[in-house]
Each structure stands twice: as structure tokens, then as C-alpha cells.
CSV table of C-alpha atoms and ligand atoms in Angstrom, one decimal:
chain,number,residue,atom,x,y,z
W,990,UNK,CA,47.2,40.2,18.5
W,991,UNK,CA,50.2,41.9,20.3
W,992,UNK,CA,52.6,39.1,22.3
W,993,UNK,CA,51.4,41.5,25.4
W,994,UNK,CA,47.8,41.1,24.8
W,995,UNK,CA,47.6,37.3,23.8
W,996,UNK,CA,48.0,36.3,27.5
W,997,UNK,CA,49.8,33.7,28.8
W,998,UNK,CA,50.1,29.9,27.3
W,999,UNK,CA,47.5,27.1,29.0
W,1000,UNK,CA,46.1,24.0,28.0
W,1001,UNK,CA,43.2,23.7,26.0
W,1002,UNK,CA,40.8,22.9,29.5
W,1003,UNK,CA,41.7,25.8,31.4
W,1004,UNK,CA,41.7,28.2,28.3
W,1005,UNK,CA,38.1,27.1,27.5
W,1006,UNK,CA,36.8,26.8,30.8
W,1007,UNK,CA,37.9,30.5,31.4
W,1008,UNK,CA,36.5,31.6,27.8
W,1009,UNK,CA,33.4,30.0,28.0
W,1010,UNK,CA,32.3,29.6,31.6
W,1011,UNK,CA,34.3,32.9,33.2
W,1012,UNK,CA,33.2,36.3,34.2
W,1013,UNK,CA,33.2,37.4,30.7
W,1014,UNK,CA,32.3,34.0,29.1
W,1015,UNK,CA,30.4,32.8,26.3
W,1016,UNK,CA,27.9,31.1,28.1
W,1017,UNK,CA,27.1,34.6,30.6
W,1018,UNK,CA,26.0,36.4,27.5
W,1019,UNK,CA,21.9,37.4,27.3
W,1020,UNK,CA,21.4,36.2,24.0
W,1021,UNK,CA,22.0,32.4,25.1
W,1022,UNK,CA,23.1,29.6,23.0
W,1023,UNK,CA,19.9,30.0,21.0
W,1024,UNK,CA,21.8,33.3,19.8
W,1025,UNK,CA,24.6,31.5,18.0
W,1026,UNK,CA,23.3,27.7,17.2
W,1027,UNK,CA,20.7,25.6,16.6
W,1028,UNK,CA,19.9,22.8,18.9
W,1029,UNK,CA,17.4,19.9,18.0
W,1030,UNK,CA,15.3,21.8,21.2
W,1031,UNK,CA,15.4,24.8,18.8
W,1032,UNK,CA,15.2,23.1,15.6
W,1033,UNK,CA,11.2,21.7,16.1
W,1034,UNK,CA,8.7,21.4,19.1
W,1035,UNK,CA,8.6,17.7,17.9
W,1036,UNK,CA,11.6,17.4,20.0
W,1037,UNK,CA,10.3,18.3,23.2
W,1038,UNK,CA,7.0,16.5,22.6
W,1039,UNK,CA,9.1,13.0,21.9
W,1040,UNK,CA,11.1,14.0,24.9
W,1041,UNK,CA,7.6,14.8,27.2
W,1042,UNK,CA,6.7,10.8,25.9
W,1043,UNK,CA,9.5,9.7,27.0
W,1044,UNK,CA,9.3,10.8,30.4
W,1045,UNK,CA,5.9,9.0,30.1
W,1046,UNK,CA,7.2,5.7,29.8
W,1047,UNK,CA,9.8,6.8,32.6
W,1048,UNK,CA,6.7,8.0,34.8
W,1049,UNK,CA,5.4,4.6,34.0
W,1050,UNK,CA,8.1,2.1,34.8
W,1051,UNK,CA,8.6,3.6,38.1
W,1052,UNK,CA,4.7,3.5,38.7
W,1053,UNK,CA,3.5,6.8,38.7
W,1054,UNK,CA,5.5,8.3,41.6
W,1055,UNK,CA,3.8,11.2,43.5
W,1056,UNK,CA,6.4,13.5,42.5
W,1057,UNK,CA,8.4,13.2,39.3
W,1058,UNK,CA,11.3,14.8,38.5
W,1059,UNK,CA,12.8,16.6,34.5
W,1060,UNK,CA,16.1,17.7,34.8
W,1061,UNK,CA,17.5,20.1,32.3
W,1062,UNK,CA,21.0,19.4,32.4
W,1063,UNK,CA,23.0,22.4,30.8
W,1064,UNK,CA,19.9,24.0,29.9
W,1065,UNK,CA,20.8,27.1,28.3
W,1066,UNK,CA,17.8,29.2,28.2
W,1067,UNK,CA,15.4,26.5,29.7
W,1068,UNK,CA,13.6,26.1,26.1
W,1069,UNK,CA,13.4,22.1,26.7
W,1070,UNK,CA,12.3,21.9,30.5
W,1071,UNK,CA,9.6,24.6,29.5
W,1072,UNK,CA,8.6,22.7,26.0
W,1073,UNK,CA,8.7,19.5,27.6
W,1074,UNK,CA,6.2,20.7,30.8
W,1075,UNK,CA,3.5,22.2,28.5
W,1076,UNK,CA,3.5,18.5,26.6
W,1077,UNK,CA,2.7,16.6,29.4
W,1078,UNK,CA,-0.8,15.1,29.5
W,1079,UNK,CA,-2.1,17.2,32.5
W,1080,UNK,CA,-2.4,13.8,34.8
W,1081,UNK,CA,1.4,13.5,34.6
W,1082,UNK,CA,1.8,17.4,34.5
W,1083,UNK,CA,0.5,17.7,38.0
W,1084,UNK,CA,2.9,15.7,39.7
W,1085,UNK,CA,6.0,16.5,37.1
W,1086,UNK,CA,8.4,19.3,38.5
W,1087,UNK,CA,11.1,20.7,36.2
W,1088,UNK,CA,14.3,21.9,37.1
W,1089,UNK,CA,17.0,23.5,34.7
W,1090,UNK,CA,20.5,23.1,35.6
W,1091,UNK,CA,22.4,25.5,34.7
W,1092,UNK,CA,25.7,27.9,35.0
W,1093,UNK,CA,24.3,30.8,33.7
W,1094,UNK,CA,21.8,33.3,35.2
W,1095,UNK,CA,17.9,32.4,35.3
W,1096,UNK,CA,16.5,34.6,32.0
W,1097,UNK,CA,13.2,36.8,33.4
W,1098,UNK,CA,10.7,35.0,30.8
W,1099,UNK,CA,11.1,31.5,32.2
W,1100,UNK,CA,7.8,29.7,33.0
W,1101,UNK,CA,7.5,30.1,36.8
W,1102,UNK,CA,7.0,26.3,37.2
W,1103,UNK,CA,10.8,25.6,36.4
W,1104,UNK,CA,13.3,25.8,39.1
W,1105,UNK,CA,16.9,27.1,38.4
W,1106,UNK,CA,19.7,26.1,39.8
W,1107,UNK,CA,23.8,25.9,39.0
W,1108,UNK,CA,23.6,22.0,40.0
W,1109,UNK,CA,21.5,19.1,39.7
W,1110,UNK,CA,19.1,18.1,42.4
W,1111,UNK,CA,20.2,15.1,44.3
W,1112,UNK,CA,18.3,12.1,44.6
W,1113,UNK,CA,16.0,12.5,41.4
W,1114,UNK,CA,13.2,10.2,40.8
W,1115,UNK,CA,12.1,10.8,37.0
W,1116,UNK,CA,14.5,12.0,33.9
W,1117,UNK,CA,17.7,13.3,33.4
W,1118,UNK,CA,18.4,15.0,29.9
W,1119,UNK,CA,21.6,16.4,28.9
W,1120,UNK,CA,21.0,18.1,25.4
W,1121,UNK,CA,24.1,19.0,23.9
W,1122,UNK,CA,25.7,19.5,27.0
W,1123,UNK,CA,29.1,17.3,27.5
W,1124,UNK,CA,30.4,18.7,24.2
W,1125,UNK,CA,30.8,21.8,26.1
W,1126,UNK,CA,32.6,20.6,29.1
W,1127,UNK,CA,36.1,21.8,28.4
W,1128,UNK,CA,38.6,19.1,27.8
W,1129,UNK,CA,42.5,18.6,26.9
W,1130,UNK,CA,44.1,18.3,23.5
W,1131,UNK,CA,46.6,16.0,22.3
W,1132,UNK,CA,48.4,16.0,19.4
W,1133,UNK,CA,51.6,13.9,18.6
W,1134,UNK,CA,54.7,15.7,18.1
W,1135,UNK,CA,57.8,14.6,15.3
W,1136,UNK,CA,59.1,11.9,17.4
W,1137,UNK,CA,55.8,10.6,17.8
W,1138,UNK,CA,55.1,11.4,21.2
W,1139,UNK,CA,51.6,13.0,22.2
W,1140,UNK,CA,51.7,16.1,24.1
W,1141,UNK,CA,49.4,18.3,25.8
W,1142,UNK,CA,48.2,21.5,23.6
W,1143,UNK,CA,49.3,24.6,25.1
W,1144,UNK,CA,46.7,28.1,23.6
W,1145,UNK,CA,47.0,31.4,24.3
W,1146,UNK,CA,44.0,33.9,24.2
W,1147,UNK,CA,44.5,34.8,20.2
W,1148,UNK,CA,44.0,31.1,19.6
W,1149,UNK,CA,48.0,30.8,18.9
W,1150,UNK,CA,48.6,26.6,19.6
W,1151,UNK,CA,52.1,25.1,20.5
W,1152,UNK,CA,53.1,22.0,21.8
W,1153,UNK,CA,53.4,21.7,25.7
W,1154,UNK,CA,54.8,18.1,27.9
W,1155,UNK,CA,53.6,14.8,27.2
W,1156,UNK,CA,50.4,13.5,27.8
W,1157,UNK,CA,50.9,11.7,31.4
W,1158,UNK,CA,49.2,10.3,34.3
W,1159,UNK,CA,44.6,9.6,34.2
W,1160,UNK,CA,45.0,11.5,31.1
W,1161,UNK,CA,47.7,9.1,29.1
W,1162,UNK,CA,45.7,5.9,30.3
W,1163,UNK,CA,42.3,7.8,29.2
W,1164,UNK,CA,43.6,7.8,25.6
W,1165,UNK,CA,45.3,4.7,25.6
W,1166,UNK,CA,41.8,2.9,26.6
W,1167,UNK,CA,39.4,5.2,24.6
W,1168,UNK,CA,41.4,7.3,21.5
W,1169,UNK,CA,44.7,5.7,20.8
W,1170,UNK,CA,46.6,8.2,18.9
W,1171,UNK,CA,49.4,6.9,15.9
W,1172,UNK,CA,52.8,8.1,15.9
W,1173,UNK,CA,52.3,10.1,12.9
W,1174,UNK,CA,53.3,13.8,13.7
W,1175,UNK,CA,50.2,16.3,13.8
W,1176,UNK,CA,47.7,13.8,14.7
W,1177,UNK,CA,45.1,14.8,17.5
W,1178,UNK,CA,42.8,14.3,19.8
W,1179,UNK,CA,40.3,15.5,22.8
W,1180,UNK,CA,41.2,13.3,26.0
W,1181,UNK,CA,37.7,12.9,27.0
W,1182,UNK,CA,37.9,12.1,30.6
W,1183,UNK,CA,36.3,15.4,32.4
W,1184,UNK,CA,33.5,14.5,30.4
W,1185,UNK,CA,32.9,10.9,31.9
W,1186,UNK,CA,33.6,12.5,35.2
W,1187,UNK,CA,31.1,15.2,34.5
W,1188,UNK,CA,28.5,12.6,33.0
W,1189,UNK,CA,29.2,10.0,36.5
W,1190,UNK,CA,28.1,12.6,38.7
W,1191,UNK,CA,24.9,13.8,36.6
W,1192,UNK,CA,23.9,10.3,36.4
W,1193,UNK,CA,24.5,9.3,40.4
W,1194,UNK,CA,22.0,12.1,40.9
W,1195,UNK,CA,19.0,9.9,39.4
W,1196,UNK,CA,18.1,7.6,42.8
W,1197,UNK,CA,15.4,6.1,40.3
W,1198,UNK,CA,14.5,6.9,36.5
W,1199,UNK,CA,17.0,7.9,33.3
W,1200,UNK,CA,19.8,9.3,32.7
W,1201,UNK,CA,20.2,10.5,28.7
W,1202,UNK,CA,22.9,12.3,27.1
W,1203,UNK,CA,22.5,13.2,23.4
W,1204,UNK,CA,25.3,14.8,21.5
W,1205,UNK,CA,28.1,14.7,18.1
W,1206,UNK,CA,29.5,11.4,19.6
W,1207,UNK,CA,32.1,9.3,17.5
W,1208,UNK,CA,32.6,5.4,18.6
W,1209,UNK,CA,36.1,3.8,19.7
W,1210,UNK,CA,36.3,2.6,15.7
W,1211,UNK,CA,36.0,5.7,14.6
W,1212,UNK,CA,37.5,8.6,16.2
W,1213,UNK,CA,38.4,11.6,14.1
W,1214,UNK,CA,42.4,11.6,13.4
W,1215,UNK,CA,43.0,15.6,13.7
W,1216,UNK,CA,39.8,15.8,16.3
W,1217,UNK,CA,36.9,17.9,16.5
W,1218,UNK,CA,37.6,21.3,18.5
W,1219,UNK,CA,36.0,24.1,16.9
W,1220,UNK,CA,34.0,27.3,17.3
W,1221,UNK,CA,30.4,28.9,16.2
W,1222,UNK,CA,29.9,32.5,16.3
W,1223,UNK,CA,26.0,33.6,15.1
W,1224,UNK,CA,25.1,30.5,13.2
W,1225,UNK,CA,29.0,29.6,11.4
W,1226,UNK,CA,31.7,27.1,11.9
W,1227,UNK,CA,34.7,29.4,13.2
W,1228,UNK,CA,38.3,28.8,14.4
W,1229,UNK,CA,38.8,28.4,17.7
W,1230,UNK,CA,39.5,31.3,19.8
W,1231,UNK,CA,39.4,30.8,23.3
W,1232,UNK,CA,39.0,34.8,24.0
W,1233,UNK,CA,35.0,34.6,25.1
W,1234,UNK,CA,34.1,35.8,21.4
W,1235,UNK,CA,32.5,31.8,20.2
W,1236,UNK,CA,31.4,28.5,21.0
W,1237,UNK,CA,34.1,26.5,22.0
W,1238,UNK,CA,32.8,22.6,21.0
W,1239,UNK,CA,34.1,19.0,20.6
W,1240,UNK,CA,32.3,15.9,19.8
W,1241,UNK,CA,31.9,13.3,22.7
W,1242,UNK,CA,33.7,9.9,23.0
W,1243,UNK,CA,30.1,9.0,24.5
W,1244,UNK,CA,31.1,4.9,24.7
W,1245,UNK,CA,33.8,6.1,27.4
W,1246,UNK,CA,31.0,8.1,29.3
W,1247,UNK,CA,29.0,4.9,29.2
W,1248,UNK,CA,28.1,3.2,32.5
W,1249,UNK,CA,27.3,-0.3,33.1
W,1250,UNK,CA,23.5,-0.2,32.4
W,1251,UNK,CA,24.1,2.2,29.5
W,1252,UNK,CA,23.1,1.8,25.5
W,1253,UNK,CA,24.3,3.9,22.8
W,1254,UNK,CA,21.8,4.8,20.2
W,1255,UNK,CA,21.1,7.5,17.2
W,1256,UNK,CA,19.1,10.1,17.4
W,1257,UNK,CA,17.0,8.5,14.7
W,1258,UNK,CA,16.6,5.3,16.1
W,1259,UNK,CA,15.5,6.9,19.8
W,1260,UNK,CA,13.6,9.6,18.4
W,1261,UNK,CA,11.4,6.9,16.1
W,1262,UNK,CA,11.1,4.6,19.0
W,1263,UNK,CA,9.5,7.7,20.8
W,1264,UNK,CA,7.2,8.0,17.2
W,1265,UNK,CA,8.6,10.6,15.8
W,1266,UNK,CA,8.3,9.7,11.9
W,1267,UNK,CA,9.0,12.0,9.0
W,1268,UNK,CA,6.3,10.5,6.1
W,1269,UNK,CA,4.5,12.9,4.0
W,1270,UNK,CA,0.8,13.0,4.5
W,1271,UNK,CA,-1.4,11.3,2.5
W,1272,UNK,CA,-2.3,13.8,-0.6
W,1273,UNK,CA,-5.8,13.1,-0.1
W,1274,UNK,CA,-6.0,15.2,3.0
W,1275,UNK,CA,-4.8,18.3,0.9
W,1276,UNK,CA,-8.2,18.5,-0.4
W,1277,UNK,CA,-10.5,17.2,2.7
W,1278,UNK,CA,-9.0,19.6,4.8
W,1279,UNK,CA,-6.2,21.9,3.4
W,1280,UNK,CA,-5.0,23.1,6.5
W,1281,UNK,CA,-4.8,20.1,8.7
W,1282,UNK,CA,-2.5,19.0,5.3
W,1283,UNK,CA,-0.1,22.0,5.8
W,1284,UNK,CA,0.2,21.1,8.9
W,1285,UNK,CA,1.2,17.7,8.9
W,1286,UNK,CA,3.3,18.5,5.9
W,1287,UNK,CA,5.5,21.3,8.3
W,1288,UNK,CA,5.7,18.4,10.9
W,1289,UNK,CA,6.8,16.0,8.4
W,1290,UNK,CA,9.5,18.4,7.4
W,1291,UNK,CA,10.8,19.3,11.1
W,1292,UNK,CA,10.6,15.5,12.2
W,1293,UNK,CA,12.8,14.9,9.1
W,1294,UNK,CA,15.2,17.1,9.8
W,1295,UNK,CA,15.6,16.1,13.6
W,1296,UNK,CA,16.2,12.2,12.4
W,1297,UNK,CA,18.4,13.4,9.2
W,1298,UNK,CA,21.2,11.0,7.9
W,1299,UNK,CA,24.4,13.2,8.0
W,1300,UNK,CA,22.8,15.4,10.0
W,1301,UNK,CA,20.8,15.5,13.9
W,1302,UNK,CA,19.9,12.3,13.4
W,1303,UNK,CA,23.5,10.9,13.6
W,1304,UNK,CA,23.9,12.4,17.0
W,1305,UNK,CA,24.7,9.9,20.0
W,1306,UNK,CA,21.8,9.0,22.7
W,1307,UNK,CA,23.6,7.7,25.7
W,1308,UNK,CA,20.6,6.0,27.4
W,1309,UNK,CA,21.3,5.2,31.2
W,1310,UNK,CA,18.3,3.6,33.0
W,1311,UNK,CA,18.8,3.3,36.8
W,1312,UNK,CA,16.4,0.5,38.9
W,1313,UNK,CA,13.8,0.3,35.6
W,1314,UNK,CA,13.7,-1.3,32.6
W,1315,UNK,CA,14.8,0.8,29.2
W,1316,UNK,CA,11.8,2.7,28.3
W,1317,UNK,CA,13.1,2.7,25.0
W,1318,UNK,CA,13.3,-0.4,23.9
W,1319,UNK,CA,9.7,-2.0,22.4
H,1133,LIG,C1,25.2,23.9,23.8
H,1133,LIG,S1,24.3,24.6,25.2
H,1133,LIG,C2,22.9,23.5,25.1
H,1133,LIG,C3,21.7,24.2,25.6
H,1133,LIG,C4,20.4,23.3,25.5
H,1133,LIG,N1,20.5,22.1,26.3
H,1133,LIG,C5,20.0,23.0,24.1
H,1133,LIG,O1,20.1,21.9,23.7
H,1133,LIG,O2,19.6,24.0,23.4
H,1133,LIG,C6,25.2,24.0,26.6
H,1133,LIG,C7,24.8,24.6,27.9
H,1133,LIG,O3,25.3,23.9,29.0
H,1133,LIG,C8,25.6,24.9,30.0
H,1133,LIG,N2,26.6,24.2,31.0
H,1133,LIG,C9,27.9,23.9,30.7
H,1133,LIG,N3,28.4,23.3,31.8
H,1133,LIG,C10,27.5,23.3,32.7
H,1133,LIG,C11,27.5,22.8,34.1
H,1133,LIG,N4,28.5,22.2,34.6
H,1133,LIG,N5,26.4,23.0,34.8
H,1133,LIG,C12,25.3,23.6,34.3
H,1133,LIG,N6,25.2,24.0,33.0
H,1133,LIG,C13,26.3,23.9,32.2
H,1133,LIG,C14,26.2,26.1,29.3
H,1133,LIG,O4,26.1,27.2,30.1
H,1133,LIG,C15,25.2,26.1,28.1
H,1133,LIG,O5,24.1,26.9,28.3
């Protein structure tokens, strides 16, 4: 791209902010996130049925309440809300009301009984979900320069990186608390901290209920050396260009978004606490009733892939409850 067109330098926040949230953003386009990536929500409607149970128990432990809350947090289309209200056994359905929160304009085909709106309500009673939604909240990168000092990222629109002043201030403490980086040159990192500020406020919204935040997560032992920014454009892994053409992703330090009630689980281990189970039916059934078999054979397959080693079911379930017990736990 021509020095004139590539824009001017900023860091990696304000560069993705603009490309994926902006005017002309990523996130504004009709075809949704759906268009470019699969989500568990997309992958199977197991998902939405385990989620639906879950706000069961979470109906439950706050007694039946006359009015219970789902929040879609960073909905996209509103594909959970609306999978997760047709679930419901109609007892609970009655008194459930679903709200999607989120940045982009309400699509025409959403089920009437889901509200829209850019922020969450306040003072929820009920469930909290945010699927896949702090790895998109725009955050700084580090990366340590010769003399092994970090320093902020600086991008221009063309995705051209160079190194801009050191890291200082919230954002120096952040990663010496939560993502330590060496002193060896080149070595990276996403300074989480808009994303616990981001998750806070999400989570002071529940009065009574759960807060849960599933996403890529990597733990304080682990953290990638060279990070995880990267981009998806219809379906594939791309390089990151902040320019409103791609995804713009990172995985989530979710033990720094953790409050004090919080646990950290997999995907796997929530999703078969909510009984989602990927066994093969029993072969007998193939011939007592053939299609009941097929069935339970796609299920199988979908509930496998949503609790896959390597795969969604390593993702992080950041599991918040506020004035109940964990509805989770057996
Ligand atoms: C990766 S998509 C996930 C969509 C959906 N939850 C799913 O799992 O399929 C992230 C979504 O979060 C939305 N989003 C990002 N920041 C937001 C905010 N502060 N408030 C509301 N929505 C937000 C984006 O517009 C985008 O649709």
C-alpha cells in the first residue's frame, strides 16, 4: 500500500477498535460473524440446549423468580439468545426474557421475543453469557525491543508493525502481574486489561444469577511467547490487517478477568456437567429403529466436536455466580 494511503501509526487498541467496531467495521457488515467463523453456537444446537439447562439450574437456585433474565453478551446475530429461548421447557419459557447485547444493528429475522440493545441491562436477575466475546475487545500489544525493554506496538492501516514507547503506567503493572514478558528481543504479548475492565462491568450487571465467559483462554503458566493476535476472513486464519477487511482476535488471559467468586473450567468439563456426552449409540438401535439411530449418531458427532481435545473443548469457561451457589458443580 502507498505511504499516503496506509494511514497514520497507532497502537494496536485504537487500530482495531476503529477496524472492527467503526463506521466501516467488521462487525457492521450484514453477513455477521456467522459469515466468516464458526462459533460453538454455530457449530451444533447441542450448545444452546446445554446452555437453556443451564439457565435451569440458574432459574432454580434463585427460586424461580417471576421474571428471568438471558443476556447475550456480544451476540452477533442473536443465534444463542434465540436457540437458547426455543429450549426452554415452556414453564421456564414464560417467565424467561432474552436480551442480546450488541454493537451492531438488530438483523430483521430475529425472533420478536429478544430485545436488542448496544448495552446490557442493569440489574439482571438470571444469566449472563458472553460467547466468544472478550477475544474481540481490542487490546494493546507488547513486544520487547533489543535492549529488552517492552514497548507498545504501533500499526498502520496496511498492517505495517513498528515499535512505539515503553509499556508504562496500569498497562506495565497489568503485565507484570498477569503476562510477564523475558528480555529476549521479539517476544510479545496482548496486555489484557480492557478486557477485565470490559468483563467487571458485564458482570456488576447480574444483581442475582451468573455471569459466564467462554473463550481461547491461556492460564498465567502458560501464556503464548509471540502471542495470539490474528485475523479470519470467510472461514481462514489470516494476517492481521487492521483495515475493516477481517476478524481481528486474541485469546483471553481469562484468570486476570476472574473475580473473587469466579472458577475457570473447560469447555468439556462445563459442557459434560450440563450432559452433554459424545458416546456412540448402542448399534442395536440401528436396527429397532434406524432413524432414531442416525440421529443420535449426528448428535454424538456434534457433541464431540463441541467438547474436542485440541479443539472447542479446550476453550476457557469463566464461571461467575453472584448471591447463589455454582450451578455447575454436582
Ligand atoms: C466473535 S463474535 C461472537 C458472536 C456470538 N456470541 C457467537 O458466539 O457466535 C463477537 C461479537 O461481539 C460483539 N461485540 C464486541 N464488543 C461489544 C460490546 N462492547 N457490546 C456489544 N457487543 C459487542 C461484536 O460486534 C460481535 O458480533
Amino acid at each position: 500500500m502507498a505511504e499516503e494511503t496506509a494511514g497514520e501509526w497507532c497502537g494496536w487498541r485504537a487500530a482495531a477498535q476503529e477496524a472492527l467496531y467503526g463506521p466501516q467495521g467488521f462487525y457492521r457488515r450484514p453477513e455477521g460473524p456467522a459469515g466468516h467463523f464458526r462459533t460453538s453456537v454455530h457449530a451444533s444446537p447441542l450448545y444452546a440446549a446445554a446452555v437453556a439447562r443451564l439457565l435451569c439450574r440458574v432459574d432454580e437456585a434463585l427460586g424461580r423468580p417471576a421474571s428471568l433474565a438471558f443476556v447475550d453478551m456480544g451476540a452477533g446475530r442473536g443465534e444463542l439468545v434465540t436457540g437458547v429461548l426455543r429450549a426452554l421447557p415452556p414453564e421456564v419459557a414464560a417467565r424467561a426474557r432474552g436480551y442480546a447485547v450488541e454493537l451492531a444493528d438488530r438483523p430483521v429475522d430475529v425472533d420478536p421475543r429478544v430485545e436488542w440493545l448496544a448495552e446490557p441491562p442493569g440489574g439482571v436477575t438470571g444469566l449472563l453469557f458472553a460467547n466468544e466475546w472478550l477475544d474481540n475487545v481490542p487490546v494493546e500489544v507488547a513486544e520487547v525491543d533489543g535492549a529488552g525493554v517492552p514497548r507498545l506496538v504501533l500499526v498502520r492501516r496496511d498492517g505495517t508493525e513498528r515499535l512505539g514507547e515503553p509499556v508504562a503506567g496500569a498497562e506495565a503493572e497489568w503485565l507484570s502481574r498477569w503476562w510477564p514478558l523475558p528480555p529476549e528481543p521479539g517476544t510479545r504479548a496482548e496486555i489484557g486489561l480492557p478486557r477485565d475492565t470490559a468483563w467487571a462491568a458485564a458482570r456488576a450487571t447480574v444483581e442475582r444469577g451468573l455471569a459466564v465467559a467462554v473463550d481461547y483462554a491461556h492460564p498465567a503458566a502458560a501464556r503464548p511467547p509471540f502471542g495470539t493476535l490474528t485475523g479470519f476472513r470467510s472461514g481462514r486464519e489470516t494476517a492481521p490487517v487492521p483495515d475493516g477487511s477481517c476478524d481481528l482476535t486474541a485469546h483471553v488471559a481469562l484468570d486476570a478477568c476472574a473475580g473473587p467468586a469466579a472458577r475457570l473450567l473447560t469447555q468439556r468439563a462445563a459442557l459434560h456437567a450440563l450432559g452433554v456426552a459424545g458416546g456412540r449409540p448402542p448399534l442395536s438401535l440401528a436396527s429397532t429403529d434406524p432413524t432414531a439411530y442416525v440421529r443420535a449418531l449426528a448428535g454424538a458427532s456434534e457433541a464431540a466436536e463441541l467438547t474436542a481435545r485440541g479443539g472447542l473443548g479446550d476453550f476457557g469457561w469463566l464461571v461467575e455466580p453472584v448471591g447463589i451457589a455454582d450451578p455447575l458443580l454436582p
